[in-house]
Coordinates of C-alpha atoms in Angstrom, one line a residue:
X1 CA -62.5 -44.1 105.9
X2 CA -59.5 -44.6 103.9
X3 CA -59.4 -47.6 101.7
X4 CA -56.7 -48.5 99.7
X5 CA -56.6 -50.9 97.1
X6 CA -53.1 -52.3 95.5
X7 CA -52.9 -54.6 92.4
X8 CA -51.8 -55.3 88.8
X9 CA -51.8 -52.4 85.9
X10 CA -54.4 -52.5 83.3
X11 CA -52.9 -54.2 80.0
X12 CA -52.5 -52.3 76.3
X13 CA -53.2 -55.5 75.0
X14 CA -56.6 -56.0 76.5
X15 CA -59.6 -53.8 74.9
X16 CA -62.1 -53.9 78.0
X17 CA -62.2 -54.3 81.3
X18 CA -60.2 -56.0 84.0
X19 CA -61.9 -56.1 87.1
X20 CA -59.3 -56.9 89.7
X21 CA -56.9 -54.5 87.9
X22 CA -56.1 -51.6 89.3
X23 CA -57.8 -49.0 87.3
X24 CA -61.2 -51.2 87.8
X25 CA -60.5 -51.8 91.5
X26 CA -63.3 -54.7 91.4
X27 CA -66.3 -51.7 90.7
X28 CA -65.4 -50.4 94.5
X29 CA -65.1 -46.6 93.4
X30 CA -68.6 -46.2 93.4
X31 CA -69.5 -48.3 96.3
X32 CA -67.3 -46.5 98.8
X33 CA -68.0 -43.2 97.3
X34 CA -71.7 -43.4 97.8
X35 CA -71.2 -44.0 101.6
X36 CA -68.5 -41.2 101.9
X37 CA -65.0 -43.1 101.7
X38 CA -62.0 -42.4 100.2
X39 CA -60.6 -45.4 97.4
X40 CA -57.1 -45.0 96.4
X41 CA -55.8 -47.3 94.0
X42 CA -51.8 -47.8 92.7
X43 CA -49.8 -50.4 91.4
X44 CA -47.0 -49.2 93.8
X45 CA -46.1 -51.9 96.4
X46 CA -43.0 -49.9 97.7
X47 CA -42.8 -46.6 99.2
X48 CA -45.5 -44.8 97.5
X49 CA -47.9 -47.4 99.1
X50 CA -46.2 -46.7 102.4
X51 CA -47.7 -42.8 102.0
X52 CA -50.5 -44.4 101.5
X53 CA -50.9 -46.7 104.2
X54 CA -50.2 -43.8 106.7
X55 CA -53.9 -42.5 107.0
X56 CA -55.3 -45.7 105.4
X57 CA -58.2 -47.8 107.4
X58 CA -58.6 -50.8 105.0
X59 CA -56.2 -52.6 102.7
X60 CA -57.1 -54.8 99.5
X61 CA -54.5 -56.8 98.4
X62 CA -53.9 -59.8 96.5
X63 CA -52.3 -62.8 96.1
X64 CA -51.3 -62.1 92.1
X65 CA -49.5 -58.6 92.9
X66 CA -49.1 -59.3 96.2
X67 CA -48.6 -56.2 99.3
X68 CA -45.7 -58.2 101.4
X69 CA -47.0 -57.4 105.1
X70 CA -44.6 -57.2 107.9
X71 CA -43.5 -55.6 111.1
X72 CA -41.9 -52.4 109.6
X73 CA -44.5 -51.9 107.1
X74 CA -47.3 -52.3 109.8
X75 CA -45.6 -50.3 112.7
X76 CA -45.9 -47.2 110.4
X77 CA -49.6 -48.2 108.9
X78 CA -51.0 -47.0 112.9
X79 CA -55.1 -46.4 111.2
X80 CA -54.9 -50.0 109.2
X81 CA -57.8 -52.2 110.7
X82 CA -58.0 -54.6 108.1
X83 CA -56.2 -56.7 105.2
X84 CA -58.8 -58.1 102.5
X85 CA -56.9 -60.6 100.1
X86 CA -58.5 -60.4 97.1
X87 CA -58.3 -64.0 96.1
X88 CA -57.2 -67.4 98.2
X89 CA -54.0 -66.7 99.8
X90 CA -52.7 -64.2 103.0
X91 CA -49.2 -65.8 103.5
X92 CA -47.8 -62.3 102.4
X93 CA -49.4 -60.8 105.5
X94 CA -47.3 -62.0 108.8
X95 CA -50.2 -63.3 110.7
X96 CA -48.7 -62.4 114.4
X97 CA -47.6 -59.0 113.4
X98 CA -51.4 -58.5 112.4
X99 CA -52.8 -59.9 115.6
X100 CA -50.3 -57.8 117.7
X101 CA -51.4 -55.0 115.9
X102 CA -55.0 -55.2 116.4
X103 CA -55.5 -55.7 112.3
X104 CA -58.1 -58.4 110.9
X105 CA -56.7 -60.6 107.9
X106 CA -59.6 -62.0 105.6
X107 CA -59.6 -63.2 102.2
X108 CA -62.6 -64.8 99.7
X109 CA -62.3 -68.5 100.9
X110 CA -63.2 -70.4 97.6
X111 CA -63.4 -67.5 94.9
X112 CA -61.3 -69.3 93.0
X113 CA -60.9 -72.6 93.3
X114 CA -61.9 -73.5 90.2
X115 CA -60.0 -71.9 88.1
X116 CA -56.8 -73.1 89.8
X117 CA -57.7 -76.7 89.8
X118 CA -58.0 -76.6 86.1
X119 CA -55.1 -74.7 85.8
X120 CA -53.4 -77.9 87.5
X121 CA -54.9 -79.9 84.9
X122 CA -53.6 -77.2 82.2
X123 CA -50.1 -77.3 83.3
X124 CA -49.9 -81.0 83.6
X125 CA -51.2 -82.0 80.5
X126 CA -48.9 -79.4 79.1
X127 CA -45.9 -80.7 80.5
X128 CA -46.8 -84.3 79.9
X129 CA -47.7 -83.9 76.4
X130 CA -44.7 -81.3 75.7
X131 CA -47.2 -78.6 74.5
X132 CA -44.9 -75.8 74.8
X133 CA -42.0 -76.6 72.3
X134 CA -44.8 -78.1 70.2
X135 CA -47.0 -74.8 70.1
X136 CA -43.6 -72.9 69.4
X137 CA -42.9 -74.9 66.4
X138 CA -46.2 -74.1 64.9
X139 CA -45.4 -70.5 65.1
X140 CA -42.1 -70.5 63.7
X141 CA -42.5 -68.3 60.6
X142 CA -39.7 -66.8 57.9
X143 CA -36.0 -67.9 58.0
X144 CA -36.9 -70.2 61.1
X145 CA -40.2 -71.7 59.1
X146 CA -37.8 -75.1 58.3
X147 CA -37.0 -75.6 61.8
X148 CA -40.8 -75.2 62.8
X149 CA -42.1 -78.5 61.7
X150 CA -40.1 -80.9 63.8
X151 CA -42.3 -84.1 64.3
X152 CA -39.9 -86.2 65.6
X153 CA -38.2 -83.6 68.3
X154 CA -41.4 -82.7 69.8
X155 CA -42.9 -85.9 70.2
X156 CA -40.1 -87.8 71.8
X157 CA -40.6 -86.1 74.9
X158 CA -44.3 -86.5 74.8
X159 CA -46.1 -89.2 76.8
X160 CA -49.7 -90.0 77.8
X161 CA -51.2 -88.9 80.7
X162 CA -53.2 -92.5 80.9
X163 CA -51.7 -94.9 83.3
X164 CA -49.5 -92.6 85.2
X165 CA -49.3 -91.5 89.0
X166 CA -50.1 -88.2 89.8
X167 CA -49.6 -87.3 93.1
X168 CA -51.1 -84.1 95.3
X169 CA -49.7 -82.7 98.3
X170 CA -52.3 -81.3 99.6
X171 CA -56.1 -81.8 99.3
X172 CA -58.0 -78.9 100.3
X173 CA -60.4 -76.9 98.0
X174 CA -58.2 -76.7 95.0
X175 CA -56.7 -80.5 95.2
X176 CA -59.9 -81.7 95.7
X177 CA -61.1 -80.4 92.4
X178 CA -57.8 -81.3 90.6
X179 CA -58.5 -85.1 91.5
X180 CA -61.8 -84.9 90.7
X181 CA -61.0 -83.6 87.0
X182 CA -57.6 -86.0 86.8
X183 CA -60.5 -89.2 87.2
X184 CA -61.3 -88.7 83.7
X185 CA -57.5 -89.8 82.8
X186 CA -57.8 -93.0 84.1
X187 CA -55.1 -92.0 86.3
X188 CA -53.6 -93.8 89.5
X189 CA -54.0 -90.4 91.9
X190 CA -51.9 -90.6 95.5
X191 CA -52.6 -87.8 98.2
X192 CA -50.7 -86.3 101.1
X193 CA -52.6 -83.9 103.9
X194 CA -52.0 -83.0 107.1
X195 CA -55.8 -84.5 107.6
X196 CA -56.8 -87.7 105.8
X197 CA -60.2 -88.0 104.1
X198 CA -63.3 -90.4 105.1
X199 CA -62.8 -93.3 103.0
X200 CA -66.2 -92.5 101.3
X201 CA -64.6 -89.4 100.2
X202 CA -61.2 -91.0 98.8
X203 CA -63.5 -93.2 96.9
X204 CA -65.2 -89.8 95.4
X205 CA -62.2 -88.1 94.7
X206 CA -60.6 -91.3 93.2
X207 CA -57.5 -90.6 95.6
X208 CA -55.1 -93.3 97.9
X209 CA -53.7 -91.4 100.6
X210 CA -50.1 -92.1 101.0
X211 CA -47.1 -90.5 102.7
X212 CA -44.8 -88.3 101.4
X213 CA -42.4 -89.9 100.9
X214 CA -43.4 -92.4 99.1
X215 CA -45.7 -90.0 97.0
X216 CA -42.7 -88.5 96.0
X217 CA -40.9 -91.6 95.1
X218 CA -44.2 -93.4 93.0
X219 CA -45.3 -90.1 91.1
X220 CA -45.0 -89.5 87.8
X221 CA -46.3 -86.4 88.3
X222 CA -46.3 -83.9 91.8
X223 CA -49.3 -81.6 92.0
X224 CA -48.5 -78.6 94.9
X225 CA -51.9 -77.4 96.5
X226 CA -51.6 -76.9 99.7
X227 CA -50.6 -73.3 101.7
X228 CA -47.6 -71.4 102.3
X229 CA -47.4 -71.9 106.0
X230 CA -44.9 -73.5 108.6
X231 CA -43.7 -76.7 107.5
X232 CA -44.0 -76.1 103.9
X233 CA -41.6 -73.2 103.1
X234 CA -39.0 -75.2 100.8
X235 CA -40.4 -78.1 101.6
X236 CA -39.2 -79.3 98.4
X237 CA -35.8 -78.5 98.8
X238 CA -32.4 -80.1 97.3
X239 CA -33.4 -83.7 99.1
X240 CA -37.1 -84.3 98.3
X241 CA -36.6 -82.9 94.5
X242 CA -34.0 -85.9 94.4
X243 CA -36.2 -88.1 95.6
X244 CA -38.7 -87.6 93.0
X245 CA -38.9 -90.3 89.9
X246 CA -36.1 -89.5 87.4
X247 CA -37.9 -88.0 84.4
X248 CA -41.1 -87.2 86.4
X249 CA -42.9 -83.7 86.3
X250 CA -43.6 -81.3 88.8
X251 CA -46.8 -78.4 89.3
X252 CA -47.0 -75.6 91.5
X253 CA -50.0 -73.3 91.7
X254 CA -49.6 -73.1 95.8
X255 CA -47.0 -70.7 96.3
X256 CA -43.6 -70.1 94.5
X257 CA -41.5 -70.6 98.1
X258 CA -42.8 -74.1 98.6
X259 CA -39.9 -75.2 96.1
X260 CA -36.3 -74.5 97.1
X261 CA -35.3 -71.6 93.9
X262 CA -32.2 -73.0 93.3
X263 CA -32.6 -76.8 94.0
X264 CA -35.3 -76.9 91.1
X265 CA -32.9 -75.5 88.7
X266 CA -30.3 -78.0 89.1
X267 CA -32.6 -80.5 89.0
X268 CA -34.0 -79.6 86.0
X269 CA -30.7 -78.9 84.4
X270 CA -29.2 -82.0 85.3
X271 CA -32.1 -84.0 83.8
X272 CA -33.3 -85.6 87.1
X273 CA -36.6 -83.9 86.4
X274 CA -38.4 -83.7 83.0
X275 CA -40.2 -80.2 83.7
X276 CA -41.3 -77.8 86.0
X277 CA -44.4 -75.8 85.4
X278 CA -45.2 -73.0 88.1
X279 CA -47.8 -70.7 88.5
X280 CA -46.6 -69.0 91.1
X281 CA -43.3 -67.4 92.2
X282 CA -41.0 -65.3 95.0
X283 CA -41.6 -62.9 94.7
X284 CA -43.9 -61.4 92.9
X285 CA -43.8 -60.0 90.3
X286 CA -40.8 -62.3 89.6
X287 CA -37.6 -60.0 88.9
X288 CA -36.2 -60.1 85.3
X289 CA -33.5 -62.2 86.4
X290 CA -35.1 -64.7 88.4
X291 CA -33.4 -68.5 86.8
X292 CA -36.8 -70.2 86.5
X293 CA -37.6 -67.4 83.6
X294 CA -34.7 -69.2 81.6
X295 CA -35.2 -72.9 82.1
X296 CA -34.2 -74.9 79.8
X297 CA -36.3 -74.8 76.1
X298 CA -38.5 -77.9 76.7
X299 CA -38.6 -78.2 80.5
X300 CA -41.1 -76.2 81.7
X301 CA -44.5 -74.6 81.3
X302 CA -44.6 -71.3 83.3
X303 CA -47.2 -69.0 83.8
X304 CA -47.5 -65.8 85.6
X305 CA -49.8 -66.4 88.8
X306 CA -53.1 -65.8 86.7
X307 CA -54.4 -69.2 87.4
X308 CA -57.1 -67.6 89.8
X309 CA -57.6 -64.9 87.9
X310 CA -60.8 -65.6 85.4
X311 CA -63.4 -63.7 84.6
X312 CA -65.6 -65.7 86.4
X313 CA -62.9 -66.1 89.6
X314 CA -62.5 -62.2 89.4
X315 CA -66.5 -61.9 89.6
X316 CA -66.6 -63.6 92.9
X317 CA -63.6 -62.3 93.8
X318 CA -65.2 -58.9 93.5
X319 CA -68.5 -60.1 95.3
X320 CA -66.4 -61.4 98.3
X321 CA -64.6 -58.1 98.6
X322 CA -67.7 -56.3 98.6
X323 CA -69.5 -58.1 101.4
X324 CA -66.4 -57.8 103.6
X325 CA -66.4 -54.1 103.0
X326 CA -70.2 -53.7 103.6
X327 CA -69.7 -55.4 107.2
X328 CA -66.9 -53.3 108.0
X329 CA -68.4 -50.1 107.4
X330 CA -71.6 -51.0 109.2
X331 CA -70.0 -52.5 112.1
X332 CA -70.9 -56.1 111.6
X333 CA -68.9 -59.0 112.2
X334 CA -67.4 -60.3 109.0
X335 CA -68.2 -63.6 107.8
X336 CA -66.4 -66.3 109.8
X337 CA -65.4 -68.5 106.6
X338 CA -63.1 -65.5 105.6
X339 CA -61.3 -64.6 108.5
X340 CA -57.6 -66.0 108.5
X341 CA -56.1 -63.3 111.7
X342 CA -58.6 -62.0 114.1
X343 CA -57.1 -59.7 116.7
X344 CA -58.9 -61.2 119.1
X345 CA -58.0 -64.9 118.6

Protein backbone atom coordinates (compact mmCIF):
# COMPACT_ATOMS: atom_id res chain seq x y z
CA UNK A 1 0.00 0.00 0.00
CA UNK A 2 0.84 3.43 -1.02
CA UNK A 3 0.36 6.11 1.48
CA UNK A 4 1.02 9.53 0.92
CA UNK A 5 1.25 12.15 3.23
CA UNK A 6 1.13 16.12 2.14
CA UNK A 7 1.81 18.96 4.58
CA UNK A 8 3.83 22.05 5.74
CA UNK A 9 7.90 22.20 5.35
CA UNK A 10 9.92 21.90 8.37
CA UNK A 11 11.09 25.50 9.60
CA UNK A 12 14.96 26.91 9.84
CA UNK A 13 13.84 28.62 12.65
CA UNK A 14 12.74 25.79 14.74
CA UNK A 15 15.60 23.51 16.43
CA UNK A 16 13.58 20.19 16.94
CA UNK A 17 10.90 18.56 15.85
CA UNK A 18 7.60 19.24 14.25
CA UNK A 19 5.40 16.42 14.18
CA UNK A 20 2.77 17.19 11.53
CA UNK A 21 5.44 18.67 9.30
CA UNK A 22 6.32 17.05 6.56
CA UNK A 23 9.72 15.70 7.25
CA UNK A 24 8.24 14.21 10.64
CA UNK A 25 5.04 12.93 8.98
CA UNK A 26 3.37 12.47 12.56
CA UNK A 27 6.19 9.31 13.42
CA UNK A 28 4.27 7.25 10.39
CA UNK A 29 7.63 6.21 8.58
CA UNK A 30 8.23 3.65 10.86
CA UNK A 31 4.74 2.38 11.45
CA UNK A 32 3.94 1.76 7.78
CA UNK A 33 7.38 0.49 7.14
CA UNK A 34 7.18 -2.31 9.74
CA UNK A 35 3.96 -3.68 8.02
CA UNK A 36 5.45 -3.32 4.42
CA UNK A 37 3.95 0.09 3.11
CA UNK A 38 5.27 2.67 1.18
CA UNK A 39 5.12 6.59 2.96
CA UNK A 40 5.83 9.38 0.66
CA UNK A 41 5.90 12.58 2.02
CA UNK A 42 6.14 16.35 -0.04
CA UNK A 43 5.08 19.68 0.45
CA UNK A 44 3.95 19.65 -3.20
CA UNK A 45 0.13 20.20 -3.55
CA UNK A 46 0.30 20.67 -7.32
CA UNK A 47 1.44 18.36 -9.94
CA UNK A 48 4.13 16.51 -8.29
CA UNK A 49 1.41 15.38 -5.83
CA UNK A 50 -0.68 14.45 -8.80
CA UNK A 51 2.39 11.67 -9.74
CA UNK A 52 1.97 10.80 -6.61
CA UNK A 53 -1.55 10.20 -6.21
CA UNK A 54 -1.44 7.87 -9.39
CA UNK A 55 -0.50 4.58 -7.51
CA UNK A 56 -1.38 6.06 -4.06
CA UNK A 57 -3.97 3.93 -1.71
CA UNK A 58 -4.26 6.49 1.28
CA UNK A 59 -4.02 10.23 1.54
CA UNK A 60 -3.07 12.36 4.71
CA UNK A 61 -3.90 15.77 4.39
CA UNK A 62 -4.65 18.62 6.43
CA UNK A 63 -6.59 21.41 7.07
CA UNK A 64 -3.31 23.93 7.66
CA UNK A 65 -1.62 23.02 4.06
CA UNK A 66 -4.50 21.87 2.74
CA UNK A 67 -4.67 19.06 -0.60
CA UNK A 68 -7.87 20.86 -2.50
CA UNK A 69 -9.84 17.54 -3.51
CA UNK A 70 -11.97 17.59 -6.63
CA UNK A 71 -13.34 15.85 -9.65
CA UNK A 72 -10.21 16.15 -11.85
CA UNK A 73 -7.80 15.48 -9.18
CA UNK A 74 -9.82 12.35 -8.12
CA UNK A 75 -10.69 10.99 -11.68
CA UNK A 76 -6.87 10.48 -12.21
CA UNK A 77 -6.15 9.28 -8.35
CA UNK A 78 -8.05 5.53 -9.65
CA UNK A 79 -6.11 3.40 -6.32
CA UNK A 80 -7.06 6.32 -3.64
CA UNK A 81 -9.41 4.57 -0.98
CA UNK A 82 -9.13 7.01 1.59
CA UNK A 83 -8.66 10.87 2.69
CA UNK A 84 -7.36 11.21 6.45
CA UNK A 85 -7.56 15.03 7.51
CA UNK A 86 -5.11 15.42 9.78
CA UNK A 87 -6.76 17.89 12.03
CA UNK A 88 -10.77 19.10 12.23
CA UNK A 89 -11.73 20.14 8.81
CA UNK A 90 -12.50 18.06 5.20
CA UNK A 91 -14.25 21.00 3.30
CA UNK A 92 -11.17 20.88 0.90
CA UNK A 93 -12.24 17.36 -0.10
CA UNK A 94 -15.68 17.61 -2.34
CA UNK A 95 -17.69 15.18 -0.37
CA UNK A 96 -19.84 13.79 -3.46
CA UNK A 97 -16.91 13.42 -5.79
CA UNK A 98 -15.55 11.10 -2.87
CA UNK A 99 -18.67 9.05 -2.44
CA UNK A 100 -19.02 8.67 -6.27
CA UNK A 101 -15.69 7.52 -6.34
CA UNK A 102 -15.80 4.93 -3.79
CA UNK A 103 -13.16 7.00 -1.35
CA UNK A 104 -13.75 7.30 2.53
CA UNK A 105 -13.18 11.00 4.01
CA UNK A 106 -12.20 10.85 7.84
CA UNK A 107 -10.63 13.30 9.98
CA UNK A 108 -9.56 13.37 14.06
CA UNK A 109 -12.96 14.71 15.37
CA UNK A 110 -11.81 16.77 18.42
CA UNK A 111 -7.86 16.70 18.14
CA UNK A 112 -7.95 20.10 18.41
CA UNK A 113 -10.46 21.75 19.86
CA UNK A 114 -8.66 23.17 22.37
CA UNK A 115 -6.27 24.90 20.98
CA UNK A 116 -8.58 26.74 18.61
CA UNK A 117 -10.95 27.84 21.19
CA UNK A 118 -8.14 29.60 23.01
CA UNK A 119 -6.89 30.84 19.95
CA UNK A 120 -10.45 32.64 19.80
CA UNK A 121 -9.81 34.02 23.02
CA UNK A 122 -6.17 35.07 21.80
CA UNK A 123 -7.30 36.89 18.89
CA UNK A 124 -10.10 38.64 20.54
CA UNK A 125 -8.39 39.91 23.42
CA UNK A 126 -5.83 40.99 20.93
CA UNK A 127 -7.99 42.93 18.82
CA UNK A 128 -9.91 44.42 21.73
CA UNK A 129 -7.04 45.51 23.70
CA UNK A 130 -5.01 46.64 20.40
CA UNK A 131 -2.06 44.28 21.23
CA UNK A 132 -0.61 44.35 17.89
CA UNK A 133 0.43 48.07 17.30
CA UNK A 134 1.15 47.94 21.00
CA UNK A 135 3.68 44.92 20.78
CA UNK A 136 5.20 46.74 17.65
CA UNK A 137 5.90 49.79 19.55
CA UNK A 138 7.88 47.96 22.04
CA UNK A 139 10.06 46.63 19.48
CA UNK A 140 10.85 49.65 17.67
CA UNK A 141 14.66 50.03 18.09
CA UNK A 142 17.35 52.61 16.37
CA UNK A 143 16.14 55.70 14.30
CA UNK A 144 12.47 54.56 14.87
CA UNK A 145 13.13 54.04 18.91
CA UNK A 146 11.21 57.77 19.31
CA UNK A 147 8.31 56.66 17.63
CA UNK A 148 8.10 53.31 19.73
CA UNK A 149 6.80 54.63 22.93
CA UNK A 150 3.47 56.01 21.91
CA UNK A 151 1.15 55.79 24.99
CA UNK A 152 -1.45 57.76 23.88
CA UNK A 153 -1.78 56.24 20.08
CA UNK A 154 -2.01 52.85 21.26
CA UNK A 155 -4.33 53.08 23.91
CA UNK A 156 -7.05 55.07 22.27
CA UNK A 157 -8.13 52.20 20.42
CA UNK A 158 -7.94 49.99 23.31
CA UNK A 159 -11.10 48.89 25.21
CA UNK A 160 -11.99 46.32 27.85
CA UNK A 161 -13.26 43.18 27.08
CA UNK A 162 -15.72 43.46 30.42
CA UNK A 163 -19.17 44.29 29.63
CA UNK A 164 -19.13 43.68 26.02
CA UNK A 165 -21.23 41.24 23.66
CA UNK A 166 -19.47 38.64 22.03
CA UNK A 167 -21.29 36.79 19.77
CA UNK A 168 -20.56 33.04 18.19
CA UNK A 169 -21.92 31.68 15.10
CA UNK A 170 -21.72 28.47 15.71
CA UNK A 171 -21.48 26.24 18.82
CA UNK A 172 -20.08 23.05 18.18
CA UNK A 173 -16.82 21.67 19.88
CA UNK A 174 -14.71 24.71 19.44
CA UNK A 175 -17.59 27.53 20.30
CA UNK A 176 -18.44 25.52 23.06
CA UNK A 177 -15.07 25.91 24.58
CA UNK A 178 -14.65 29.59 23.52
CA UNK A 179 -17.80 30.46 25.68
CA UNK A 180 -16.79 28.51 28.33
CA UNK A 181 -13.32 30.48 28.64
CA UNK A 182 -15.07 34.03 27.54
CA UNK A 183 -17.36 33.42 31.16
CA UNK A 184 -14.40 34.52 33.02
CA UNK A 185 -14.79 38.14 31.21
CA UNK A 186 -17.90 38.79 32.70
CA UNK A 187 -19.05 39.00 29.22
CA UNK A 188 -22.74 39.10 27.77
CA UNK A 189 -22.10 35.92 25.15
CA UNK A 190 -25.04 35.52 22.22
CA UNK A 191 -25.13 32.21 20.05
CA UNK A 192 -26.39 31.24 16.64
CA UNK A 193 -26.56 27.24 15.49
CA UNK A 194 -28.32 25.50 13.24
CA UNK A 195 -29.34 23.39 16.56
CA UNK A 196 -30.10 25.17 19.79
CA UNK A 197 -28.78 23.88 23.17
CA UNK A 198 -30.93 22.41 26.31
CA UNK A 199 -31.39 25.26 28.44
CA UNK A 200 -29.32 23.49 31.17
CA UNK A 201 -26.53 23.67 28.69
CA UNK A 202 -26.90 27.53 27.80
CA UNK A 203 -26.84 28.04 31.49
CA UNK A 204 -23.28 26.07 31.40
CA UNK A 205 -21.91 27.71 28.63
CA UNK A 206 -23.15 31.14 29.85
CA UNK A 207 -24.71 31.64 26.24
CA UNK A 208 -28.39 33.30 25.01
CA UNK A 209 -29.18 31.89 21.81
CA UNK A 210 -30.25 34.46 19.43
CA UNK A 211 -30.68 34.85 15.70
CA UNK A 212 -28.45 36.10 13.33
CA UNK A 213 -29.35 38.77 12.72
CA UNK A 214 -29.73 40.24 15.57
CA UNK A 215 -26.28 38.70 16.78
CA UNK A 216 -24.83 40.54 14.29
CA UNK A 217 -26.48 43.77 15.01
CA UNK A 218 -25.82 43.51 19.27
CA UNK A 219 -22.10 42.21 19.04
CA UNK A 220 -19.31 43.91 19.91
CA UNK A 221 -17.46 41.19 18.99
CA UNK A 222 -18.31 38.12 16.14
CA UNK A 223 -16.66 34.78 16.95
CA UNK A 224 -16.78 32.40 13.47
CA UNK A 225 -16.77 28.56 14.62
CA UNK A 226 -18.83 26.75 12.72
CA UNK A 227 -17.91 24.61 9.16
CA UNK A 228 -17.30 25.45 5.79
CA UNK A 229 -20.36 23.78 4.29
CA UNK A 230 -23.50 24.89 2.29
CA UNK A 231 -25.07 27.93 3.67
CA UNK A 232 -22.04 29.29 5.05
CA UNK A 233 -19.65 30.03 2.09
CA UNK A 234 -19.58 34.06 2.24
CA UNK A 235 -22.02 34.07 4.56
CA UNK A 236 -20.60 37.19 5.71
CA UNK A 237 -20.69 38.90 2.64
CA UNK A 238 -20.99 42.81 1.72
CA UNK A 239 -24.67 42.92 3.66
CA UNK A 240 -24.16 41.10 6.86
CA UNK A 241 -20.49 42.84 7.45
CA UNK A 242 -22.65 46.13 7.18
CA UNK A 243 -24.87 45.07 9.52
CA UNK A 244 -22.40 44.43 12.15
CA UNK A 245 -22.02 47.34 15.03
CA UNK A 246 -19.88 50.26 13.67
CA UNK A 247 -16.48 49.91 15.42
CA UNK A 248 -17.09 46.22 16.41
CA UNK A 249 -14.53 43.32 15.81
CA UNK A 250 -14.62 40.28 14.00
CA UNK A 251 -12.69 36.44 14.49
CA UNK A 252 -12.43 33.78 12.21
CA UNK A 253 -10.72 30.49 13.02
CA UNK A 254 -13.57 28.46 10.85
CA UNK A 255 -12.48 28.75 7.49
CA UNK A 256 -11.09 31.84 5.47
CA UNK A 257 -14.25 31.52 2.74
CA UNK A 258 -16.94 32.11 5.31
CA UNK A 259 -16.12 35.91 4.90
CA UNK A 260 -16.64 37.56 1.53
CA UNK A 261 -12.50 38.58 0.53
CA UNK A 262 -13.28 41.71 -0.67
CA UNK A 263 -16.28 42.91 1.40
CA UNK A 264 -14.01 42.62 4.61
CA UNK A 265 -11.55 44.88 3.20
CA UNK A 266 -13.81 47.68 2.55
CA UNK A 267 -15.22 47.37 5.52
CA UNK A 268 -12.34 47.60 7.35
CA UNK A 269 -10.95 50.36 5.30
CA UNK A 270 -13.80 52.47 5.45
CA UNK A 271 -13.86 52.23 9.26
CA UNK A 272 -17.30 50.37 9.68
CA UNK A 273 -15.30 47.76 11.42
CA UNK A 274 -12.50 48.18 14.08
CA UNK A 275 -10.48 44.82 13.13
CA UNK A 276 -10.37 41.71 11.65
CA UNK A 277 -8.35 38.86 13.02
CA UNK A 278 -8.30 35.63 10.92
CA UNK A 279 -6.76 32.42 11.36
CA UNK A 280 -7.69 31.01 8.48
CA UNK A 281 -7.64 31.91 4.79
CA UNK A 282 -8.43 31.05 0.75
CA UNK A 283 -6.53 29.59 0.00
CA UNK A 284 -4.03 28.25 1.63
CA UNK A 285 -1.21 29.04 1.88
CA UNK A 286 -2.51 32.55 1.28
CA UNK A 287 -0.71 34.06 -1.98
CA UNK A 288 1.71 37.02 -1.36
CA UNK A 289 -0.76 39.31 -2.67
CA UNK A 290 -3.75 38.36 -1.02
CA UNK A 291 -5.36 42.24 0.52
CA UNK A 292 -6.02 40.84 3.99
CA UNK A 293 -1.97 40.53 4.26
CA UNK A 294 -1.91 44.46 4.00
CA UNK A 295 -4.82 45.63 6.25
CA UNK A 296 -4.53 48.50 7.56
CA UNK A 297 -1.63 49.00 10.57
CA UNK A 298 -3.97 48.71 13.62
CA UNK A 299 -6.93 46.79 12.23
CA UNK A 300 -6.24 43.41 12.47
CA UNK A 301 -4.53 40.51 14.14
CA UNK A 302 -3.69 37.74 11.63
CA UNK A 303 -2.29 34.62 11.98
CA UNK A 304 -1.38 31.84 9.67
CA UNK A 305 -3.96 28.82 10.31
CA UNK A 306 -1.67 27.43 13.33
CA UNK A 307 -4.36 27.82 15.77
CA UNK A 308 -4.85 23.87 15.81
CA UNK A 309 -1.48 23.24 15.50
CA UNK A 310 0.10 22.72 19.25
CA UNK A 311 2.18 20.51 20.46
CA UNK A 312 -0.26 18.98 22.37
CA UNK A 313 -3.12 19.19 19.28
CA UNK A 314 -0.35 17.69 16.95
CA UNK A 315 0.03 14.71 19.56
CA UNK A 316 -3.48 13.73 19.24
CA UNK A 317 -3.54 14.64 15.88
CA UNK A 318 -0.80 12.04 15.32
CA UNK A 319 -2.69 9.41 17.61
CA UNK A 320 -5.88 9.84 15.55
CA UNK A 321 -4.05 9.32 12.29
CA UNK A 322 -2.55 6.32 13.57
CA UNK A 323 -5.59 4.45 14.68
CA UNK A 324 -7.27 5.21 11.30
CA UNK A 325 -4.38 3.80 9.51
CA UNK A 326 -4.13 0.64 11.83
CA UNK A 327 -7.96 -0.12 10.85
CA UNK A 328 -7.36 0.34 7.34
CA UNK A 329 -4.60 -1.93 6.97
CA UNK A 330 -6.29 -4.63 8.93
CA UNK A 331 -9.57 -4.40 7.38
CA UNK A 332 -11.56 -3.00 10.22
CA UNK A 333 -14.17 -0.55 10.12
CA UNK A 334 -12.85 2.83 11.06
CA UNK A 335 -14.17 4.53 14.04
CA UNK A 336 -17.57 6.07 13.31
CA UNK A 337 -16.88 9.50 15.11
CA UNK A 338 -14.32 10.17 12.29
CA UNK A 339 -15.90 9.41 9.26
CA UNK A 340 -17.26 12.59 7.33
CA UNK A 341 -17.85 10.58 3.48
CA UNK A 342 -18.49 7.00 3.56
CA UNK A 343 -18.92 5.46 0.07
CA UNK A 344 -21.60 3.70 1.16
CA UNK A 345 -23.82 6.34 2.78
Amino acid sequence: MKVVYVSYPPSDAVDGDVPASADQALGLQEFLSERGHELVTTTDTGEGLDRELGDAEVLITTPFWPVYLEEDRVSKASNLKLVITAGVGSDHTDPETARQHGITVAEVTGSNVVSVAEHNVLQILALVRNFVPAHANARMTGEHADRGWDVAGVSAPSHDLEGKTVGIVGLGAIGARTALRLKGFDVRTLYYANHRRSPAEEETLGVRYARLDTLVRESDVICLALPLMEGSQALFGPERLQAMKPGSWLVNTARGAIVDRDALVEAIESGHLAGYAGDTWYPQPAPADHPWRSLPEGSEAMTIHCSGMTREAQDRIAEGVREMLEAHVDGRPLPDDFVMVSPDS
